[in-house]
Coordinates of N, CA and C in Angstrom, one line a residue:
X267 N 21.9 6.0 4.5 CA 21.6 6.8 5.7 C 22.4 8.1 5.7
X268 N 21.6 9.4 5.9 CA 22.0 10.4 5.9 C 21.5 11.2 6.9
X269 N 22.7 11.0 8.3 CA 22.5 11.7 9.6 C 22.3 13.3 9.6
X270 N 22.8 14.1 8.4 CA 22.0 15.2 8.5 C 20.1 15.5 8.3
X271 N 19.9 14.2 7.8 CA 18.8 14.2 7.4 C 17.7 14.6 8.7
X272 N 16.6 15.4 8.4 CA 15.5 15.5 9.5 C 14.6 14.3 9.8
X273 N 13.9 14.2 11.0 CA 13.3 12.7 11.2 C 12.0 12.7 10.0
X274 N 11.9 13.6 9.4 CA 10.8 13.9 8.4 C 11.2 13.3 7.3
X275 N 12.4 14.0 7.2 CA 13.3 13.5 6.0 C 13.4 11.9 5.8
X276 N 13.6 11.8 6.9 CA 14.6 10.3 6.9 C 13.2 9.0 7.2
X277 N 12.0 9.5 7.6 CA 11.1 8.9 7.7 C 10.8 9.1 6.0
X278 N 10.4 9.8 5.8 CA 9.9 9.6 4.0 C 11.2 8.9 3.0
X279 N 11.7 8.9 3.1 CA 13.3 7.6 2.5 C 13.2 6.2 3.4
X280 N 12.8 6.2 4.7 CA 12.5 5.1 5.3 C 11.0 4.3 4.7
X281 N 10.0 5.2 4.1 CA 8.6 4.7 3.4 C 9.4 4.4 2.4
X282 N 9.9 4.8 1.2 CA 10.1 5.3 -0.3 C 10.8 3.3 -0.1
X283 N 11.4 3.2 0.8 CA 12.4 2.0 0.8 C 11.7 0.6 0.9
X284 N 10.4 0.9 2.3 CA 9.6 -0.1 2.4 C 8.9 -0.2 1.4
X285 N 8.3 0.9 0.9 CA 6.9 0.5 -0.5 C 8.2 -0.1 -1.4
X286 N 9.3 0.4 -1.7 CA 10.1 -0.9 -3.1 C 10.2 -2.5 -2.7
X287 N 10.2 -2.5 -1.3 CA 10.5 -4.0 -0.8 C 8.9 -4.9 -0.5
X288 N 8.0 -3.8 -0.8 CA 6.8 -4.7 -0.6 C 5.7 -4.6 0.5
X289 N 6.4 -3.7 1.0 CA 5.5 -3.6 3.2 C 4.5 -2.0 2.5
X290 N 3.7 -2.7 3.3 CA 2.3 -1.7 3.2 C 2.7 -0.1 4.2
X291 N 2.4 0.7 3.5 CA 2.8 2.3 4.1 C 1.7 2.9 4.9
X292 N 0.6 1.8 4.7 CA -1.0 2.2 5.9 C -1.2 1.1 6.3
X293 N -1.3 1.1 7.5 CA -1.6 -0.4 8.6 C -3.3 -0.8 7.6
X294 N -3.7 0.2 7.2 CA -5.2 -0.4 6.6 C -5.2 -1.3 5.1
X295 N -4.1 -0.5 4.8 CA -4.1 -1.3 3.0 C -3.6 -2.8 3.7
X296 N -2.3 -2.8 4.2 CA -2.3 -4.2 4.8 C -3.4 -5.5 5.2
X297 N -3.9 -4.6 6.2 CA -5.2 -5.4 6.4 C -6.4 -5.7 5.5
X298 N -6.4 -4.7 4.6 CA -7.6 -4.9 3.6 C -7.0 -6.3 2.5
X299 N -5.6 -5.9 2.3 CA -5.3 -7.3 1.6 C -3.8 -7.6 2.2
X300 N -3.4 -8.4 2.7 CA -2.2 -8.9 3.4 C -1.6 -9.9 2.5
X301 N -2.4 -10.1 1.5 CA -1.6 -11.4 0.5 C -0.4 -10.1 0.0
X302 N -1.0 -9.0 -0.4 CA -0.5 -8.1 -1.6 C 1.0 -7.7 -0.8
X303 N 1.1 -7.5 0.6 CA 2.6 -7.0 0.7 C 3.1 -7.8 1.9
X304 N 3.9 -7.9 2.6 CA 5.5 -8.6 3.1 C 4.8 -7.8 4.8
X305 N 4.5 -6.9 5.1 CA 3.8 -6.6 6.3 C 3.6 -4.8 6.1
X306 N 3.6 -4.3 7.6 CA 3.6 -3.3 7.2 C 4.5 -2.1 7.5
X307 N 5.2 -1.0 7.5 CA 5.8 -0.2 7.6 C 6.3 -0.3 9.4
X308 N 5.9 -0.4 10.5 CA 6.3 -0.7 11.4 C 6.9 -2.0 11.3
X309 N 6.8 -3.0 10.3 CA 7.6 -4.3 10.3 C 8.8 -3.9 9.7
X310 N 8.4 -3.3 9.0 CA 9.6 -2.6 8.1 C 10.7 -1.6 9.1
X311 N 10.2 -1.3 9.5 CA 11.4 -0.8 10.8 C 11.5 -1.2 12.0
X312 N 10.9 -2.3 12.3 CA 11.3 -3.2 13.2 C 12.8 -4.1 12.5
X313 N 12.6 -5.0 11.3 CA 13.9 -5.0 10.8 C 14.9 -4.5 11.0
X314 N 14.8 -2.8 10.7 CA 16.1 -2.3 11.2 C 16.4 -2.0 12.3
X315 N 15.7 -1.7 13.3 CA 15.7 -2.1 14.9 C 16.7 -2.9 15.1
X316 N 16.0 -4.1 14.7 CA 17.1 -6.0 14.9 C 18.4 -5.6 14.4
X317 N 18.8 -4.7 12.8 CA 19.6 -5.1 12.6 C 21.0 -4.1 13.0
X318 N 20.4 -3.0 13.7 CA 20.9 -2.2 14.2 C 21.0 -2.1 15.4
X319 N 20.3 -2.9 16.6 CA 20.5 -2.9 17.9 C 20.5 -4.6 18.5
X320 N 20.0 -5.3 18.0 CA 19.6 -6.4 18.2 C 18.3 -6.6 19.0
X321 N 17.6 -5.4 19.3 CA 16.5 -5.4 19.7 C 14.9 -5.1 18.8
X322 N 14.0 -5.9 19.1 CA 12.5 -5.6 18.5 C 12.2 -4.3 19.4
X323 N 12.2 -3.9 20.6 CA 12.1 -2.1 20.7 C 13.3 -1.7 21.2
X324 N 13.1 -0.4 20.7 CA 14.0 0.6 21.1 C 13.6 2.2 21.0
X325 N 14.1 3.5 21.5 CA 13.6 4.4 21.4 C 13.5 4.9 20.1
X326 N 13.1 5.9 19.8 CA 12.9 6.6 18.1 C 13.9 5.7 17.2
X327 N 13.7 5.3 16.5 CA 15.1 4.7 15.3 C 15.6 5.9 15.1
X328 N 15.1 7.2 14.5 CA 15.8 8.2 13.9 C 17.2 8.3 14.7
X329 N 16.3 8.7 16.1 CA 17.4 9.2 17.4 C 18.1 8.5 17.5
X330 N 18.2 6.8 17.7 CA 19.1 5.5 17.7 C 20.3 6.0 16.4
X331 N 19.9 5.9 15.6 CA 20.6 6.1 14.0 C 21.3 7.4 13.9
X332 N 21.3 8.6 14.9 CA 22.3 9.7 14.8 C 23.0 9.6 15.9
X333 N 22.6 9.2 17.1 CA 23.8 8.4 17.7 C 25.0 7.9 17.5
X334 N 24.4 6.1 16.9 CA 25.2 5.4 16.3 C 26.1 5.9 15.1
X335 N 25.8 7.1 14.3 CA 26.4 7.2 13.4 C 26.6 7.0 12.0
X336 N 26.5 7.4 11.3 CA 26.5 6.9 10.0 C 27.4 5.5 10.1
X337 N 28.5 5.8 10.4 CA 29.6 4.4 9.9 C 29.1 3.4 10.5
X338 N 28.7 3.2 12.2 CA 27.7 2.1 12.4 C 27.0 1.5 11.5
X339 N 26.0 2.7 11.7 CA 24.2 2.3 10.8 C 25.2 1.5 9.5
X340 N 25.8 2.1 8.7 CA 25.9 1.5 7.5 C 26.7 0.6 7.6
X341 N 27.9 0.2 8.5 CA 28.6 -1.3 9.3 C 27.3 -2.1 9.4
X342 N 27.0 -2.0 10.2 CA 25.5 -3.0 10.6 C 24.5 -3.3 9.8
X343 N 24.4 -2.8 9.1 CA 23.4 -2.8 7.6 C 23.9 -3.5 7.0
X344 N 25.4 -3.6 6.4 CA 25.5 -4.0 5.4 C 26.0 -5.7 5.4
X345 N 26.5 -5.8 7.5 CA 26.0 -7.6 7.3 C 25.0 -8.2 7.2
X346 N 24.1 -7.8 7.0 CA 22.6 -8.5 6.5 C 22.3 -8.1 5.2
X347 N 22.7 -6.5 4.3 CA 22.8 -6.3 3.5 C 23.5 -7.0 1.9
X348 N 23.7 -7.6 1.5 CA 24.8 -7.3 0.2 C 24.4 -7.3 -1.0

């Protein structure tokens, strides 16, 4: 995580991360075949939601995530991380 990053920024590093782990980057590819990935890109940042707030919503992630901080975000990440 890189809080100077733009939400543009940090949204296209937030895709680049889901498509390696398997989550679909269009709610439609998902649906056309759901066997092929793990869910889809709002699943994929719902995860981080959980693992950064303990909540399924919350306002913008980006905005949540320059808040909190880099040292958070990456505290909090990395107990579910290793």
């Amino acid at each position: 995580y890189d809080p100077s990053d733009d939400s543009t920024t940090w949204f296209d590093n937030l895709k680049r991360l889901a498509a390696k782990h398997e989550f679909a980057l269009r709610p439609k590819d998902h649906k056309k075949n759901p066997s092929q990935y793990k869910g889809t890109i709002a699943d994929f940042a719902k995860i981080f939601r959980l693992m950064l707030t303990g909540r399924a919503r919350t306002p913008d992630l980006h905005s949540v995530m320059k808040v909190m901080g880099a040292k958070r975000v990456n505290d909090r990440v990395s107990r579910f991380v290793k």
